[in-house]
Tab-separated table of C-alpha atoms and ligand atoms in Angstrom:
chain	number	residue	atom	x	y	z
A	24	MET	CA	-77.040	19.934	55.909
A	25	THR	CA	-77.108	19.178	52.227
A	26	GLN	CA	-78.998	21.338	49.890
A	27	GLN	CA	-81.272	18.309	49.095
A	28	ARG	CA	-82.967	17.082	52.596
A	29	THR	CA	-85.757	19.477	53.386
A	30	PRO	CA	-85.390	20.931	57.212
A	31	PHE	CA	-87.310	19.058	59.741
A	32	VAL	CA	-88.907	21.316	62.548
A	33	GLY	CA	-91.617	19.474	65.183
A	34	GLY	CA	-92.863	21.025	68.205
A	35	ASN	CA	-93.777	18.562	70.989
A	36	TRP	CA	-96.547	20.397	72.866
A	37	LYS	CA	-96.177	17.249	75.500
A	38	MET	CA	-99.296	17.130	77.601
A	39	ASN	CA	-99.170	21.068	78.583
A	40	THR	CA	-101.851	23.681	76.781
A	41	ASN	CA	-105.553	23.619	77.821
A	42	ALA	CA	-107.917	23.853	74.337
A	43	SER	CA	-107.927	27.572	74.127
A	44	GLN	CA	-103.732	27.748	75.057
A	45	GLY	CA	-103.016	25.378	72.117
A	46	ILE	CA	-105.639	27.240	69.795
A	47	SER	CA	-104.293	30.764	70.309
A	48	LEU	CA	-100.699	28.766	70.079
A	49	ILE	CA	-101.651	27.452	66.466
A	50	ASP	CA	-103.037	30.432	65.560
A	51	ALA	CA	-100.126	32.592	66.384
A	52	LEU	CA	-97.788	29.683	64.950
A	53	GLN	CA	-99.538	29.822	61.808
A	54	ASP	CA	-99.655	33.897	61.620
A	55	GLY	CA	-95.673	33.547	61.822
A	56	LEU	CA	-95.022	30.907	59.016
A	57	LYS	CA	-93.632	32.505	56.262
A	58	GLY	CA	-93.904	29.826	53.388
A	59	ASP	CA	-90.147	28.734	54.321
A	60	LEU	CA	-88.277	25.449	53.017
A	61	VAL	CA	-89.223	24.109	56.394
A	62	GLU	CA	-91.353	21.214	57.196
A	63	VAL	CA	-93.183	22.093	60.058
A	64	THR	CA	-95.341	19.771	62.230
A	65	VAL	CA	-96.593	20.367	65.456
A	66	TYR	CA	-97.375	17.562	68.043
A	67	PRO	CA	-100.230	18.629	70.189
A	68	PRO	CA	-101.805	16.296	73.137
A	69	PHE	CA	-104.824	13.694	72.055
A	70	VAL	CA	-107.813	15.439	72.711
A	71	TYR	CA	-106.826	18.358	70.752
A	72	LEU	CA	-105.414	17.455	67.317
A	73	ARG	CA	-108.885	17.500	65.868
A	74	GLU	CA	-110.055	21.031	66.331
A	75	ILE	CA	-106.076	21.690	65.907
A	76	ALA	CA	-105.925	19.941	62.715
A	77	ALA	CA	-109.401	21.873	61.184
A	78	ARG	CA	-107.449	24.879	61.768
A	79	CYS	CA	-104.622	24.367	59.630
A	80	GLU	CA	-106.487	23.336	57.115
A	81	GLY	CA	-105.148	24.332	53.433
A	82	SER	CA	-101.757	25.857	56.298
A	83	ASP	CA	-98.536	24.686	55.507
A	84	MET	CA	-98.655	23.645	58.986
A	85	LEU	CA	-98.934	19.936	59.962
A	86	ILE	CA	-100.095	18.494	62.313
A	87	GLY	CA	-98.455	15.549	64.586
A	88	ALA	CA	-99.728	12.799	67.293
A	89	GLN	CA	-97.220	12.507	70.573
A	90	ASP	CA	-97.785	8.701	70.174
A	91	CYS	CA	-100.045	5.708	68.466
A	92	TRP	CA	-100.996	2.155	69.143
A	93	HIS	CA	-99.951	-0.274	66.638
A	94	GLU	CA	-103.524	-2.150	66.677
A	95	PRO	CA	-105.995	-1.001	64.314
A	96	CYS	CA	-108.668	-1.388	67.110
A	97	GLY	CA	-109.830	-3.612	69.444
A	98	ALA	CA	-109.435	-4.173	73.406
A	99	PHE	CA	-106.490	-2.013	73.861
A	100	THR	CA	-108.299	0.420	76.754
A	101	GLY	CA	-106.448	4.320	76.033
A	102	GLU	CA	-104.929	3.318	73.337
A	103	ILE	CA	-105.564	5.199	70.244
A	104	SER	CA	-104.869	3.584	66.004
A	105	THR	CA	-103.020	4.651	63.681
A	106	GLY	CA	-106.407	4.718	62.067
A	107	MET	CA	-107.854	7.193	64.332
A	108	LEU	CA	-104.898	9.703	63.890
A	109	LYS	CA	-105.717	9.727	60.458
A	110	ASP	CA	-109.315	10.563	60.890
A	111	CYS	CA	-108.231	13.677	62.653
A	112	PRO	CA	-106.729	13.909	60.266
A	113	VAL	CA	-102.942	13.969	60.912
A	114	GLN	CA	-99.801	13.321	59.547
A	115	SER	CA	-97.167	12.332	61.337
A	116	VAL	CA	-96.716	10.819	64.428
A	117	LEU	CA	-93.179	9.686	67.155
A	118	THR	CA	-92.755	7.087	68.405
A	119	GLY	CA	-90.350	5.959	70.399
A	120	HIS	CA	-89.811	9.504	72.875
A	121	SER	CA	-87.108	9.310	75.751
A	122	GLU	CA	-90.308	9.892	78.172
A	123	ARG	CA	-92.244	7.049	76.638
A	124	ARG	CA	-89.318	4.670	76.752
A	125	HIS	CA	-87.997	5.993	80.280
A	126	VAL	CA	-90.889	7.478	82.325
A	127	ILE	CA	-93.706	5.134	80.678
A	128	GLY	CA	-91.546	1.731	79.986
A	129	GLU	CA	-92.021	1.287	76.343
A	130	THR	CA	-88.692	-1.022	74.653
A	131	ASP	CA	-87.613	-1.795	71.322
A	132	GLU	CA	-89.741	-4.361	70.148
A	133	LEU	CA	-93.079	-1.997	71.169
A	134	VAL	CA	-91.642	1.053	69.437
A	135	ASN	CA	-90.893	-0.976	66.888
A	136	LEU	CA	-94.559	-2.206	66.453
A	137	LYS	CA	-96.301	1.500	66.318
A	138	THR	CA	-92.502	2.489	64.064
A	139	LYS	CA	-94.535	0.076	61.674
A	140	ALA	CA	-98.049	0.206	61.559
A	141	ALA	CA	-97.563	4.309	61.302
A	142	LEU	CA	-95.712	3.560	58.567
A	143	ALA	CA	-97.397	1.133	56.952
A	144	ASP	CA	-100.474	3.573	57.348
A	145	GLY	CA	-98.239	6.251	55.813
A	146	LEU	CA	-97.704	8.174	58.561
A	147	VAL	CA	-94.368	9.799	58.469
A	148	THR	CA	-92.697	8.825	61.393
A	149	VAL	CA	-90.331	10.164	63.759
A	150	LEU	CA	-88.441	7.865	65.729
A	151	CYS	CA	-86.897	8.828	68.345
A	152	VAL	CA	-83.613	7.066	70.192
A	153	GLY	CA	-80.463	8.333	72.528
A	154	GLU	CA	-78.694	7.465	74.942
A	155	THR	CA	-79.041	8.245	79.350
A	156	LEU	CA	-75.762	10.654	80.821
A	157	GLU	CA	-74.993	7.314	81.953
A	158	GLN	CA	-74.784	5.587	79.003
A	159	ARG	CA	-73.079	8.549	77.806
A	160	GLU	CA	-70.319	8.121	80.388
A	161	ASN	CA	-69.718	5.445	80.271
A	162	GLY	CA	-69.319	6.067	76.109
A	163	GLN	CA	-72.205	4.274	74.829
A	164	THR	CA	-74.088	7.077	72.753
A	165	ASP	CA	-73.389	5.285	69.664
A	166	ALA	CA	-73.896	1.636	70.246
A	167	VAL	CA	-77.366	2.670	72.242
A	168	ASN	CA	-78.451	5.011	68.945
A	169	GLU	CA	-77.697	1.885	66.860
A	170	SER	CA	-79.477	-0.813	69.008
A	171	GLN	CA	-82.253	1.657	68.967
A	172	ILE	CA	-82.366	2.019	64.955
A	173	ARG	CA	-82.092	-1.314	64.655
A	174	ALA	CA	-85.144	-2.719	66.249
A	175	GLY	CA	-86.654	0.495	65.681
A	176	LEU	CA	-86.267	-0.266	61.674
A	177	ALA	CA	-86.501	-3.624	61.854
A	178	GLY	CA	-88.911	-4.760	59.154
A	179	VAL	CA	-88.968	-1.110	58.168
A	180	GLY	CA	-88.156	-1.506	54.263
A	181	LYS	CA	-85.967	0.798	52.215
A	182	ASP	CA	-89.353	2.415	50.163
A	183	GLU	CA	-90.861	3.253	53.442
A	184	LEU	CA	-87.866	5.357	54.812
A	185	ASP	CA	-88.662	8.387	52.978
A	186	LYS	CA	-91.351	8.477	55.502
A	187	VAL	CA	-89.175	7.984	58.497
A	188	VAL	CA	-87.025	10.558	60.321
A	189	ILE	CA	-84.871	10.226	62.490
A	190	ALA	CA	-84.083	12.038	66.073
A	191	TYR	CA	-81.309	12.302	67.903
A	192	GLU	CA	-82.329	13.600	71.403
A	193	PRO	CA	-80.184	12.353	73.840
A	194	VAL	CA	-82.106	11.605	77.020
A	195	TRP	CA	-79.867	14.004	79.479
A	196	ALA	CA	-80.628	17.020	77.102
A	197	ILE	CA	-85.036	16.851	77.280
A	198	GLY	CA	-85.913	19.462	79.309
A	199	THR	CA	-82.848	20.306	81.521
A	200	GLY	CA	-81.430	23.213	79.287
A	201	LYS	CA	-78.652	21.537	78.652
A	202	THR	CA	-77.257	20.767	74.842
A	203	ALA	CA	-75.225	19.052	73.645
A	204	THR	CA	-72.758	20.514	71.910
A	205	PRO	CA	-73.076	21.035	67.943
A	206	ASP	CA	-69.565	19.185	67.979
A	207	ASP	CA	-70.382	16.178	69.624
A	208	ALA	CA	-74.482	16.089	68.446
A	209	GLN	CA	-72.459	16.208	64.808
A	210	ASP	CA	-70.679	13.137	65.681
A	211	ALA	CA	-73.484	11.294	66.587
A	212	HIS	CA	-75.516	12.256	63.607
A	213	ALA	CA	-72.880	11.855	61.074
A	214	ASN	CA	-72.499	7.841	63.429
A	215	ILE	CA	-76.431	7.381	62.358
A	216	ARG	CA	-75.434	8.142	59.154
A	217	ALA	CA	-73.585	6.031	58.490
A	218	LEU	CA	-75.456	3.037	60.208
A	219	ILE	CA	-78.431	3.502	57.505
A	220	ALA	CA	-76.525	3.582	54.739
A	221	GLN	CA	-75.497	0.533	56.471
A	222	MET	CA	-78.316	-1.166	56.631
A	223	TYR	CA	-79.820	0.025	53.551
A	224	ASP	CA	-77.550	2.058	51.343
A	225	GLN	CA	-75.656	5.099	50.739
A	226	ARG	CA	-78.529	6.634	48.891
A	227	ALA	CA	-81.326	6.376	51.643
A	228	SER	CA	-78.480	7.608	54.149
A	229	GLU	CA	-78.531	10.759	52.068
A	230	ALA	CA	-81.667	11.470	51.543
A	231	ILE	CA	-83.280	10.529	55.595
A	232	ARG	CA	-83.623	13.368	57.711
A	233	ILE	CA	-81.712	13.325	61.391
A	234	ILE	CA	-82.639	16.065	63.728
A	235	TYR	CA	-81.508	17.220	66.994
A	236	GLY	CA	-83.635	17.500	70.186
A	237	GLY	CA	-82.613	18.385	73.603
A	238	SER	CA	-83.271	21.618	74.778
A	239	MET	CA	-82.946	23.701	71.458
A	240	LYS	CA	-83.760	26.874	71.485
A	241	PRO	CA	-83.177	30.631	69.497
A	242	GLY	CA	-79.922	30.794	70.566
A	243	ASN	CA	-78.143	27.406	69.967
A	244	ALA	CA	-80.505	26.422	66.789
A	245	ASN	CA	-78.514	28.219	64.286
A	246	GLU	CA	-75.129	26.398	64.996
A	247	LEU	CA	-76.699	22.855	65.950
A	248	MET	CA	-78.402	22.853	62.563
A	249	ALA	CA	-75.441	24.864	60.694
A	250	MET	CA	-73.943	21.228	61.376
A	251	PRO	CA	-73.771	19.236	58.137
A	252	ASP	CA	-75.691	16.032	59.335
A	253	ILE	CA	-78.592	17.932	61.356
A	254	ASP	CA	-81.387	18.487	59.545
A	255	GLY	CA	-83.416	20.873	61.727
A	256	GLY	CA	-84.943	19.957	65.535
A	257	LEU	CA	-87.664	18.414	67.800
A	258	ILE	CA	-88.441	20.895	70.697
A	259	GLY	CA	-90.354	20.951	73.455
A	260	GLY	CA	-90.188	24.011	75.896
A	261	ALA	CA	-89.443	26.583	73.325
A	262	SER	CA	-92.261	25.507	70.923
A	263	LEU	CA	-94.857	26.672	73.662
A	264	THR	CA	-94.292	30.139	72.652
A	265	ALA	CA	-95.075	31.132	69.302
A	266	GLU	CA	-92.473	33.345	69.057
A	267	ASP	CA	-89.060	30.651	70.311
A	268	PHE	CA	-90.544	28.550	67.551
A	269	LEU	CA	-90.679	30.224	65.404
A	270	ALA	CA	-86.916	31.274	65.108
A	271	ILE	CA	-85.988	28.253	65.702
A	272	VAL	CA	-87.869	27.530	61.921
A	273	GLN	CA	-86.172	30.184	60.878
A	274	ALA	CA	-82.797	28.786	62.202
A	275	GLY	CA	-83.964	25.983	59.837
A	276	ALA	CA	-84.779	27.839	56.928
A	277	THR	CA	-81.178	30.118	56.902
A	278	GLN	CA	-79.661	25.683	55.906
A	279	ALA	CA	-82.887	25.447	53.116
A	280	VAL	CA	-81.165	27.292	50.441
B	306	PEP	C1	-88.184	17.030	73.014
B	306	PEP	O1	-89.636	16.422	73.907
B	306	PEP	O2	-88.149	16.442	72.573
B	306	PEP	C2	-87.267	18.157	73.275
B	306	PEP	C3	-86.138	17.782	72.937
B	306	PEP	O3	-87.689	18.682	74.577
B	306	PEP	P1	-86.849	19.954	74.892
B	306	PEP	O4	-86.772	20.775	73.852
B	306	PEP	O5	-87.855	20.803	76.073
B	306	PEP	O6	-85.222	19.620	75.184
């Protein structure tokens, strides 16, 4: 990792924890954070955001949402706008997580609308991309990443890119215990960085953070984050245990100097 990029570690709680577990977890995380040069954001379920955000006021911990809707208000039953998220307040949002793409059925077009809405509201937007196992076996990893990134960032200006983080998350590695090898993940990240240079320019490609997600744990975080184009991680399962998540943040911190 180059020194200019602040490592980013995100904890995606998915549909886990109840209210009291969420509070215990956030308290333990805040107690354990050492003010390292890592941007740490947790993504709890929507219904706990407000309470957790209040609990984190004044701390280094940032709070994000796992999804958003792209219209500001109206007849969209069950959806949450970026304006509502800012009210909580949250600072960040995930778009295009593979579970939303592959379980819920979100299209690239919808992911793009959400990404643009989140950026327009000033939220740090973590655009998630990645190939399925079948696509990987067919040698389509880079092509899938390219088409998801081109579609996801369509209409996003260079001046908005400082709020964009790209999460490369091979679908076959999410929640499965299988992880891309550091070399395979580095190849994908380097190709994503080259793509950003093509789409924007060299400076933008050097500045943007590209993080890895897919069964990142304390045992593999160091070697993944030591790769030059891996700027942190998006963590699912291991973000539910304070000890494991903090160990991953620590792995990010060792790359920050
Ligand atoms: C994720 O939810 O983005 C993720 C990477 O999950 P896990 O770490 O459990 O694979």
